[in-house]
Tab-separated table of C-alpha atoms in Angstrom:
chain	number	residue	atom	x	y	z
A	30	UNK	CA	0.000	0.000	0.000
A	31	UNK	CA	1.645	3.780	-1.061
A	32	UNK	CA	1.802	6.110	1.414
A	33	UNK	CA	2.868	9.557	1.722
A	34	UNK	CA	1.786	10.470	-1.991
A	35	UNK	CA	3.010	14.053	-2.267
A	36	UNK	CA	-0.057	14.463	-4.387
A	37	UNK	CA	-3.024	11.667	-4.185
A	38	UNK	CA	-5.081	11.778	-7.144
A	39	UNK	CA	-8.309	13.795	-6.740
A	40	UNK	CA	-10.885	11.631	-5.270
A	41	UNK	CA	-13.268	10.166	-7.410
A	42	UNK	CA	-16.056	9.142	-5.333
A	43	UNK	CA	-18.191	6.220	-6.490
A	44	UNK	CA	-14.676	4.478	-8.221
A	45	UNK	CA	-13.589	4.900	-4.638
A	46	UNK	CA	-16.426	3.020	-2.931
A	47	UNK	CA	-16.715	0.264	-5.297
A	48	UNK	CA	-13.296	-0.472	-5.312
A	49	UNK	CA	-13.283	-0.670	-1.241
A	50	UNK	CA	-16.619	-2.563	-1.248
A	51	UNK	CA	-14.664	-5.668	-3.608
A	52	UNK	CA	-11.948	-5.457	-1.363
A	53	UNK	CA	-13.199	-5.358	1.941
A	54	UNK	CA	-15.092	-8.011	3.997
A	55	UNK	CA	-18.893	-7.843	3.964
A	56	UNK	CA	-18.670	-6.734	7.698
A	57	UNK	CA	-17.239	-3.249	7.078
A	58	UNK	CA	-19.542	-2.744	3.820
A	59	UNK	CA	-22.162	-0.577	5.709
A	60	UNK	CA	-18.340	2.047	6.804
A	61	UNK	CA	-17.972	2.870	2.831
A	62	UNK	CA	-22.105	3.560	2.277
A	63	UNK	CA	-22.039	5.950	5.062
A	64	UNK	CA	-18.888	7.148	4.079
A	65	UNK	CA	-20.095	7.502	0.421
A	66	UNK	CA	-23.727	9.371	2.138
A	67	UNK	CA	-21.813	11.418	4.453
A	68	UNK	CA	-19.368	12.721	1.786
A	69	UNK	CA	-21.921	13.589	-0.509
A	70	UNK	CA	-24.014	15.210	1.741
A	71	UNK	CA	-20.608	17.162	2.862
A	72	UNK	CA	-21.575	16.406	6.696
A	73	UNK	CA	-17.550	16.626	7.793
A	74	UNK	CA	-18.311	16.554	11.644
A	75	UNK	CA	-20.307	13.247	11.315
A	76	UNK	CA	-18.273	11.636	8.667
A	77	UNK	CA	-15.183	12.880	11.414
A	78	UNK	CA	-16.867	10.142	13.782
A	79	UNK	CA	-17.926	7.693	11.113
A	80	UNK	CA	-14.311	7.343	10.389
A	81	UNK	CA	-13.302	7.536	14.083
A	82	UNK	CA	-15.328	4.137	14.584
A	83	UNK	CA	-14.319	2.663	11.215
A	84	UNK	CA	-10.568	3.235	12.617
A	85	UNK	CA	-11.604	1.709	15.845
A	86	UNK	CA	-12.729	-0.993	14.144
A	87	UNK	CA	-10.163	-4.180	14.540
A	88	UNK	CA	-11.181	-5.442	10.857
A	89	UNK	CA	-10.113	-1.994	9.577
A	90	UNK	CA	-6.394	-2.647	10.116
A	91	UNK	CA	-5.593	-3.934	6.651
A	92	UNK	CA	-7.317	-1.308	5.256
A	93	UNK	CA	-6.289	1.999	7.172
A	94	UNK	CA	-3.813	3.315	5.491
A	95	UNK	CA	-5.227	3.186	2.509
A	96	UNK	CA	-8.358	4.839	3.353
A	97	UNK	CA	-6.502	7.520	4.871
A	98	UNK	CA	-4.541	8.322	1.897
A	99	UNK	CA	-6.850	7.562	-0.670
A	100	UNK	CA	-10.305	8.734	1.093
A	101	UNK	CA	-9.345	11.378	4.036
A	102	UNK	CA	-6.315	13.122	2.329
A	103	UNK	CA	-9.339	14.699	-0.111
A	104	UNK	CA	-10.924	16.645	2.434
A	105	UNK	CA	-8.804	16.963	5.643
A	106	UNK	CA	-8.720	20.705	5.555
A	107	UNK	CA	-12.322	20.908	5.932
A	108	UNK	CA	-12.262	18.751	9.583
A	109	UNK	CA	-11.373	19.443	13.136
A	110	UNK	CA	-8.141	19.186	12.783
A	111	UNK	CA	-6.971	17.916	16.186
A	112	UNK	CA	-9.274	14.701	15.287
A	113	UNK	CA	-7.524	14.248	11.668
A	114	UNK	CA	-4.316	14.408	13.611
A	115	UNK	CA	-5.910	11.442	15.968
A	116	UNK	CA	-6.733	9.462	13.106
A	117	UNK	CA	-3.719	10.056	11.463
A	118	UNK	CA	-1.408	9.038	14.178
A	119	UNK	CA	-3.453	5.738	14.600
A	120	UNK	CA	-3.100	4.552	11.247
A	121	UNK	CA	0.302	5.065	11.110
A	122	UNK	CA	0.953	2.398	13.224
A	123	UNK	CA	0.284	0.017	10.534
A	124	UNK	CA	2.806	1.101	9.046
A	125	UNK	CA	5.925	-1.428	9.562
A	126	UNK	CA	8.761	0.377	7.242
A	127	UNK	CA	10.566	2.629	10.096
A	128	UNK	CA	11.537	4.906	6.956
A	129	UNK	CA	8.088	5.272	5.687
A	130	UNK	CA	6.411	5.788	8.858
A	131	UNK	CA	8.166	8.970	9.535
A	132	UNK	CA	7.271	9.930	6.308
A	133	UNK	CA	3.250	9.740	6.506
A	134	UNK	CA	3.480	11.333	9.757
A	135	UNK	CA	5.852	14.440	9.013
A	136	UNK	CA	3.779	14.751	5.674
A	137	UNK	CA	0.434	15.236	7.578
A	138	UNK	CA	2.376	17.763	9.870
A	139	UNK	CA	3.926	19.698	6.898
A	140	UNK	CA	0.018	20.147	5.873
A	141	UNK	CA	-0.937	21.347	9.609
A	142	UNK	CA	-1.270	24.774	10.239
A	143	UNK	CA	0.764	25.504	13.135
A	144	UNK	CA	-0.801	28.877	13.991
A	145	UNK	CA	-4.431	27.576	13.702
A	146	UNK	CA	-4.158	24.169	15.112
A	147	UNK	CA	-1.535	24.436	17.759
A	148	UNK	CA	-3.022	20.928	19.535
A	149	UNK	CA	-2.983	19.394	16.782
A	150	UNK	CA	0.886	20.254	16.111
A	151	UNK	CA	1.438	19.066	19.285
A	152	UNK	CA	0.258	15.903	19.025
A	153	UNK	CA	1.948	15.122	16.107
A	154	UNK	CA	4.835	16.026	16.866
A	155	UNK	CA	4.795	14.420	20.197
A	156	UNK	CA	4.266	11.218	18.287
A	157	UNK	CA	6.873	11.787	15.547
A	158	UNK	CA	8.936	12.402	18.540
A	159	UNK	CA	8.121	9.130	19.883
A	160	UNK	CA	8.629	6.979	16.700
A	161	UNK	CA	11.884	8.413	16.281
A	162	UNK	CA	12.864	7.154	19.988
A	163	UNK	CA	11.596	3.624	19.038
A	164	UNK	CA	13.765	3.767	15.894
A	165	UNK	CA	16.695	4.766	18.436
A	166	UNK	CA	17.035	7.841	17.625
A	167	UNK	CA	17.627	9.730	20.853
A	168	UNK	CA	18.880	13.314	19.667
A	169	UNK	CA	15.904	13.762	16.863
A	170	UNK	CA	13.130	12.955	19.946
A	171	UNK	CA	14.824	15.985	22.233
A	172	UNK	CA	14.284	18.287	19.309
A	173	UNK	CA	10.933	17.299	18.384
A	174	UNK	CA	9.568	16.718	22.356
A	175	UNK	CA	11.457	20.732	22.907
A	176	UNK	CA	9.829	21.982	20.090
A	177	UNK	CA	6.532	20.482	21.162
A	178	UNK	CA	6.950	21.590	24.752
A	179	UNK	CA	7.606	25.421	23.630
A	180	UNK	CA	4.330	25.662	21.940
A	181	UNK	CA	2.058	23.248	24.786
A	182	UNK	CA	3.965	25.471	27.631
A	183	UNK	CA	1.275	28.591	25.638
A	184	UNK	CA	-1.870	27.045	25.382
A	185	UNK	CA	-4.572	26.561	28.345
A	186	UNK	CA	-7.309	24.099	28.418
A	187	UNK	CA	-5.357	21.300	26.707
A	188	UNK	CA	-6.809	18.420	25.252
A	189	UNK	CA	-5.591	15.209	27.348
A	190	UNK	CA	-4.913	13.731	24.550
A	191	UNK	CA	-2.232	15.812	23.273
A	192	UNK	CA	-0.749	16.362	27.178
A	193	UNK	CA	-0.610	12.452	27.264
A	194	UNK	CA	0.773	12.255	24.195
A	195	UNK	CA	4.071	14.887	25.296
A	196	UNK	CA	4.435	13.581	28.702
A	197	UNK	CA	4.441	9.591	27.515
A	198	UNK	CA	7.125	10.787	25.261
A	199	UNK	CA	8.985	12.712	27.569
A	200	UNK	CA	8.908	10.006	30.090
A	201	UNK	CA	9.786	7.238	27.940
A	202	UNK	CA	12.906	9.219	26.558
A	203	UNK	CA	14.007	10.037	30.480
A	204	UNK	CA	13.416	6.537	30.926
A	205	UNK	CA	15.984	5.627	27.701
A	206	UNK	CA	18.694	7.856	29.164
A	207	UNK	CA	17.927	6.265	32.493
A	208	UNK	CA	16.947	9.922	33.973
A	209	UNK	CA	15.252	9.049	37.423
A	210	UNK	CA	13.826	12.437	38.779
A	211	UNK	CA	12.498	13.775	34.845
A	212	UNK	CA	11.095	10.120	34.388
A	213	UNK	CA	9.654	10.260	37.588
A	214	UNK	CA	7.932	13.665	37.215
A	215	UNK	CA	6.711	13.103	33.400
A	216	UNK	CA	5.558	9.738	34.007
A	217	UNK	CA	3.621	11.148	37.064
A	218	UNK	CA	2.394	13.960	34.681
A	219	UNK	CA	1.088	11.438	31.967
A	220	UNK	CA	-0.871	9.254	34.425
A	221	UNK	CA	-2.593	12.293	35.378
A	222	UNK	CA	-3.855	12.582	31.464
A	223	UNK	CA	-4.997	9.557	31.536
A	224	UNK	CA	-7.081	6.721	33.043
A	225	UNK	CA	-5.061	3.764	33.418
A	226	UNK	CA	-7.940	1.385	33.806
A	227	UNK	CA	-9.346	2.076	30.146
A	228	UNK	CA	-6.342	3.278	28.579
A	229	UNK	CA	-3.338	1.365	29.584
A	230	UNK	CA	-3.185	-2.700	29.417
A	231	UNK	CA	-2.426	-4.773	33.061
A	232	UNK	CA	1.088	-5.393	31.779
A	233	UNK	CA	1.511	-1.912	31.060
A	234	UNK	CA	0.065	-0.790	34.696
A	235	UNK	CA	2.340	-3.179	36.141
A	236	UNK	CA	5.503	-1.883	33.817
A	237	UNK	CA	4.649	1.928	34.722
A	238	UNK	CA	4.552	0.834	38.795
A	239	UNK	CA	7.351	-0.942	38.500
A	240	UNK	CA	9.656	1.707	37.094
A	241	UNK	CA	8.173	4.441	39.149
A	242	UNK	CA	9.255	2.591	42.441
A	243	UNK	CA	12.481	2.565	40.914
A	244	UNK	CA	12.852	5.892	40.032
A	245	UNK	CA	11.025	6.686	42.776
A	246	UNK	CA	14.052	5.711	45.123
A	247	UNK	CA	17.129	6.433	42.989
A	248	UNK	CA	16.224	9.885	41.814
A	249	UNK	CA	18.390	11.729	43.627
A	250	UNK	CA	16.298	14.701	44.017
A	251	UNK	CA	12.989	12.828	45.203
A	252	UNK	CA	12.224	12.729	49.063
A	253	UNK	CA	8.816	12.981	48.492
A	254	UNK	CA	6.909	10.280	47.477
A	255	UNK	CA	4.066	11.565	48.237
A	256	UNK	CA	1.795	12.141	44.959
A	257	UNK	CA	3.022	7.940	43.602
A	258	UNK	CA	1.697	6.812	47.050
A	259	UNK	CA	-1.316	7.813	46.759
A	260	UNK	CA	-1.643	7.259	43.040
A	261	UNK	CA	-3.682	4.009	42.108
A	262	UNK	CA	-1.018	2.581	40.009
A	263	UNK	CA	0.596	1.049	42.612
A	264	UNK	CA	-2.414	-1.630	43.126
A	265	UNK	CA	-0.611	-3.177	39.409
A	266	UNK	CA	2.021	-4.338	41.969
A	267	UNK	CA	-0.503	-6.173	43.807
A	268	UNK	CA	-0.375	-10.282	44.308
A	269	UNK	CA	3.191	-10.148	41.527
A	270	UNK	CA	6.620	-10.839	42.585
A	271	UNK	CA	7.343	-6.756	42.534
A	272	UNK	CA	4.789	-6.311	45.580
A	273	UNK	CA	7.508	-5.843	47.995
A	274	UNK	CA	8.808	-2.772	45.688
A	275	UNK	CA	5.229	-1.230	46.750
A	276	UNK	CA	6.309	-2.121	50.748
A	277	UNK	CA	10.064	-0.345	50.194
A	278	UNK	CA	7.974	2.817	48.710
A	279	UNK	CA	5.598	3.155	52.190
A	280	UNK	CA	8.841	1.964	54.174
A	281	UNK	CA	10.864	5.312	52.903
A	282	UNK	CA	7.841	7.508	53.103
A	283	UNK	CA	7.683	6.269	57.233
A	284	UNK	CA	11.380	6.675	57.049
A	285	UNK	CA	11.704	2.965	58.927
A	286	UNK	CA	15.306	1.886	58.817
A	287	UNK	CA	14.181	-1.825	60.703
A	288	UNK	CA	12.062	-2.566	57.641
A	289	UNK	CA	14.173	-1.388	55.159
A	290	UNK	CA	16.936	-3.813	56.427
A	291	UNK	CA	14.467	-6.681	56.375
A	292	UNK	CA	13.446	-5.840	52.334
A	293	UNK	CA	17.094	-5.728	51.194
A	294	UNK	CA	17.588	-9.009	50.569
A	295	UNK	CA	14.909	-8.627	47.947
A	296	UNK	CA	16.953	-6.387	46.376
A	297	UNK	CA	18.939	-8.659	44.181
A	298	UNK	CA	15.822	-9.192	42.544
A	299	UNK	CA	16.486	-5.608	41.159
A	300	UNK	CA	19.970	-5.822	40.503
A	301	UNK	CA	20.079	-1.755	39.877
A	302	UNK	CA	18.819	-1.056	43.249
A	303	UNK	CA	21.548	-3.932	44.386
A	304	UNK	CA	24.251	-1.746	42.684
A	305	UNK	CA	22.680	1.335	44.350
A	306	UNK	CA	22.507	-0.124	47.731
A	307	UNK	CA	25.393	2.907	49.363
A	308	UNK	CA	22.923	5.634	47.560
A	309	UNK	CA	19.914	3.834	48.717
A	310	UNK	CA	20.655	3.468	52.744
A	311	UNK	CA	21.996	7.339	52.440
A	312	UNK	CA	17.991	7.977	51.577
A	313	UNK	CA	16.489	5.852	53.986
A	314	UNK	CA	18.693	7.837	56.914
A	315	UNK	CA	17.929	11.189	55.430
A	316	UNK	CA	13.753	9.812	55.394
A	317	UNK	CA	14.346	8.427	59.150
A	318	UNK	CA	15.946	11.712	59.956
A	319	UNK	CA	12.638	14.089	58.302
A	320	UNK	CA	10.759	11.246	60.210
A	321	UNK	CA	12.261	11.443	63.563
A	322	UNK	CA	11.999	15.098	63.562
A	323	UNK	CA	8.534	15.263	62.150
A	324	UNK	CA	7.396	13.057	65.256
A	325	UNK	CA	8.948	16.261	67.663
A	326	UNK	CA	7.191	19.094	68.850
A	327	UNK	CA	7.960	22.349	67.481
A	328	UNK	CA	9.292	23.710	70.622
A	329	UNK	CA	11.919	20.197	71.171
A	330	UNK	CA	13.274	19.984	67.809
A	331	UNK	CA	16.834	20.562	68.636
A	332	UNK	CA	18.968	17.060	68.453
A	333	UNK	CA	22.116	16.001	69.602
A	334	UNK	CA	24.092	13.914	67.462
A	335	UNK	CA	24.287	11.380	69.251
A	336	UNK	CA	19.995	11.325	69.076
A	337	UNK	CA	20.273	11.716	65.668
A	338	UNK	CA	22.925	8.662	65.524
A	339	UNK	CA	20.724	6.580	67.190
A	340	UNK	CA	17.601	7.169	65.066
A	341	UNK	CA	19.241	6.921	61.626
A	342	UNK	CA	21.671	4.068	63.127
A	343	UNK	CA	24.653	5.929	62.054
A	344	UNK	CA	27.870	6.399	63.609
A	345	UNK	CA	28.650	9.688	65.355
A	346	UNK	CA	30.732	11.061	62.987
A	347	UNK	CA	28.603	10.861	60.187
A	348	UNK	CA	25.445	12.358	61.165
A	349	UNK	CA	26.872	16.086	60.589
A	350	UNK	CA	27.716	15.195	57.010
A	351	UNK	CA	23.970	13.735	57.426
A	352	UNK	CA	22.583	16.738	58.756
A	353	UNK	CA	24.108	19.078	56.202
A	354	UNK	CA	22.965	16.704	53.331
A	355	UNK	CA	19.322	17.293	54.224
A	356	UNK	CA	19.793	20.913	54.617
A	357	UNK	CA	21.343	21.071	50.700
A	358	UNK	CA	18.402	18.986	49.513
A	359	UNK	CA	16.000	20.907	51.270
A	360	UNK	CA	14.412	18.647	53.293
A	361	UNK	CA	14.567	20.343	56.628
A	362	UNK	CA	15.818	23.731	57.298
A	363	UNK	CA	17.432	24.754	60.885
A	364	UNK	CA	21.593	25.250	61.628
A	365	UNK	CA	24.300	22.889	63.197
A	366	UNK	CA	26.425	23.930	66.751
A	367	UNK	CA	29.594	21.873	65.672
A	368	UNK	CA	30.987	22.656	69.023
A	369	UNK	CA	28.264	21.109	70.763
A	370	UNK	CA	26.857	18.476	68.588
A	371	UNK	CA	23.593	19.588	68.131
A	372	UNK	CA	21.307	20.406	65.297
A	373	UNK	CA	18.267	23.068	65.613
A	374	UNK	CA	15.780	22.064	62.973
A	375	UNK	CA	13.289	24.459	62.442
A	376	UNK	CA	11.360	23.482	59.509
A	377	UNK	CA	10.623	19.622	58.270
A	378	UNK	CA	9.350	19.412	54.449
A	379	UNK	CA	5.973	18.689	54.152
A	380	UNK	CA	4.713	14.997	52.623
A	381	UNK	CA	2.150	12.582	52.809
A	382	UNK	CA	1.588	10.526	56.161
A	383	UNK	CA	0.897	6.754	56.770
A	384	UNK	CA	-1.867	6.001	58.939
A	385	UNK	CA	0.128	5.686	62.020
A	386	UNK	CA	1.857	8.952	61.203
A	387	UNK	CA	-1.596	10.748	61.282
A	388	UNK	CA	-2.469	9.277	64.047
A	389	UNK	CA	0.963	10.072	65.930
A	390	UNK	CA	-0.607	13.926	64.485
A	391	UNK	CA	-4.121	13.840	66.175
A	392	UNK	CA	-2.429	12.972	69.595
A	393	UNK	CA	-0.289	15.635	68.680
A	394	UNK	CA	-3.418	18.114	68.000
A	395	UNK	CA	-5.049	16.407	71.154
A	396	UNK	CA	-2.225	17.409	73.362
A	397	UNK	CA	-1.985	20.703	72.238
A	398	UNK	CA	-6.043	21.583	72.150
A	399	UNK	CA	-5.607	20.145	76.346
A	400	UNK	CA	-2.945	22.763	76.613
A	401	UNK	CA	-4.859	25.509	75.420
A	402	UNK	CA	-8.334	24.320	77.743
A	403	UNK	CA	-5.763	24.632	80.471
A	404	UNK	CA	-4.670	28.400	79.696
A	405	UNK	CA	-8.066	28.936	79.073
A	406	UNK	CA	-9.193	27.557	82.572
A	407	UNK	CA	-6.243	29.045	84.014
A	408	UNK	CA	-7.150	33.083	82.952
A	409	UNK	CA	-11.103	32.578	82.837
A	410	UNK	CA	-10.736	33.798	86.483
A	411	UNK	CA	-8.683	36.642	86.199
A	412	UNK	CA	-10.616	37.767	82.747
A	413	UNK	CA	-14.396	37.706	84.879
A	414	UNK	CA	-12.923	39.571	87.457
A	415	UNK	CA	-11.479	42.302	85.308
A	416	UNK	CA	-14.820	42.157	83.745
């Protein structure tokens, strides 16, 4: 089948139809008499979803392309562009010949108007961008995901379509160049585009999880794991052998050192986090240090090192280098007396609690609403009188 005719010959209806009603099973007959009704009648918005469903259609495979180039080329200025785009970008992957794929698509963007159909720009070049990673080539996708990115950063009230489209990309080429934190984010960005139930397969749920727990703990920039905890995706992991990778996620967020030394001898399983083990432990410390001085009261957040030692089951001597480690990333904010060995922590960053953590919070709240009942009860007196 040709594709990518610089110029199809002009459509001639009826030839059109009878050819695809000889060549097509009796099944997809009643596609081409609607198509033939619609055209005529020059109804664009309902032919637009006639050929949406043919498309959708598994039986249509064979015969995609062809229609496309043969049928839709003839009047795609005259449709919502954004859903030519959509078509276009599914029938394309019928297309096997790497070379000729990349043709049809940057043909249909050559004949997209930038200016007037910025989504649909997007989207196609998000996708362009995405064959060319598949075909390896890692330096074209960074052009065409940047050039994408400069016009989407513009426009509000984006289709999710064409957002998915950009941050799947984006993700998957973080993910090439083995890019924890900007797969972590991206990825994060493209399940929020999309619903993973309908739109992704089980083995693709599980394969998104997976490699979000494991960006999860070696991007080196990610302390908070908050957003992927809470995130359904994680259920993929479920009843497989990569459950425990869900356990080491909650076991970070609770910063809980004893649990984290009973999952590592999963981690061969993973040899990546195996070779990462030095980086890893570093994290778990700096989580059961945010931890240890979350569970504090404002007013008894200064630590000795030794404290500190004990909590993140370091030696002595390492918890400054600790200490100033989480005050680089961020993660707490406060100063160090070298002289004494102490550290006055005066801010914790914020993140998502486990269920014990909120309830270590109410007793917190509790404790402090019985301290103010007791001020109250305390000047009541002395406020009547004055009264």
């Amino acid at each position: 089948m040709a594709v990518d005719a610089p110029n199809p010959p002009k459509l001639v209806l009826d030839e059109f139809i009878v050819t695809a009603l000889s060549a097509t099973p009796s099944t997809l007959h009643p596609y081409f008499e609607s198509f033939r009704t619609l055209h005529t009648r020059k109804l664009w918005h309902q032919l637009t979803q006639k050929l949406k469903t043919f498309f959708d259609d598994e039986q249509s495979r064979p015969y995609r392309v062809d229609v496309f180039e043969r049928f839709v080329r003839d009047f795609e200025g005259k449709i919502n562009q954004l859903r030519l785009v959509e078509m276009g970008v599914k029938v394309s992957k019928e297309i096997d010949n790497p070379q000729t794929h990349l043709a049809f698509l940057t043909s249909l963007l050559a004949r997209i108007d930038k200016e007037k159909s910025q989504e649909a720009h997007v989207l196609l070049l998000a996708t362009i961008a995405h064959v060319k990673l598949l075909y390896g080539d890692l330096e074209g996708t960074k052009t065409d995901m940047d050039a994408a990115w400069k016009i989407l950063d513009t426009l509000e009230d984006v289709d999710n379509g064409v957002n998915a489209a950009y941050y799947g990309v984006a993700a998957d080429y973080y993910k090439a160049r083995a890019e924890y934190a900007p797969y972590y984010k991206h990825s994060l960005l493209y399940l929020a585009c999309v619903d993973p139930e309908t739109n992704m397969t089980s083995e693709e749920r599980l394969g998104r999880a997976h490699d979000l727990g494991i960006s999860a703990f070696l991007g080196d920039t990610i302390y908070n794991f908050g957003e992927l905890l809470m995130h359904p995706i994680l259920d993929a992991l479920n009843g497989t052998p990569h459950e425990w990778i869900k356990k080491l996620l909650f076991t970070f967020n609770e910063g809980s050192i004893g649990k984290f030394e009973a999952l590592a001898p999963l981690f061969p399983q993973e040899p990546i986090l195996q070779e990462n083990y030095a980086f890893l432990r570093q994290k778990i410390c700096l989580m059961a240090l945010i931890e240890s001085v979350f569970k504090r009261s404002a007013n008894n957040r200064t630590m000795t090192f030794q404290t500190i030692a004990e909590e993140t089951r370091l030696p002595v001597d390492e918890v400054e280098h600790l200490v100033m480690k989480a005050l680089s990333l961020k993660l707490i904010r406060g100063s160090i007396d070298q002289v004494a060995q102490k550290a006055n922590i005066t801010w914790v960053q914020p993140r998502v609690l486990s269920r014990e953590q909120i309830g270590m919070l109410a007793q917190r709240l509790g404790d402090w609403v019985g301290k103010l009942n007791s001020v109250e009860q305390r000047i009541a007196p002395e406020v009547l009188a004055t009264a």
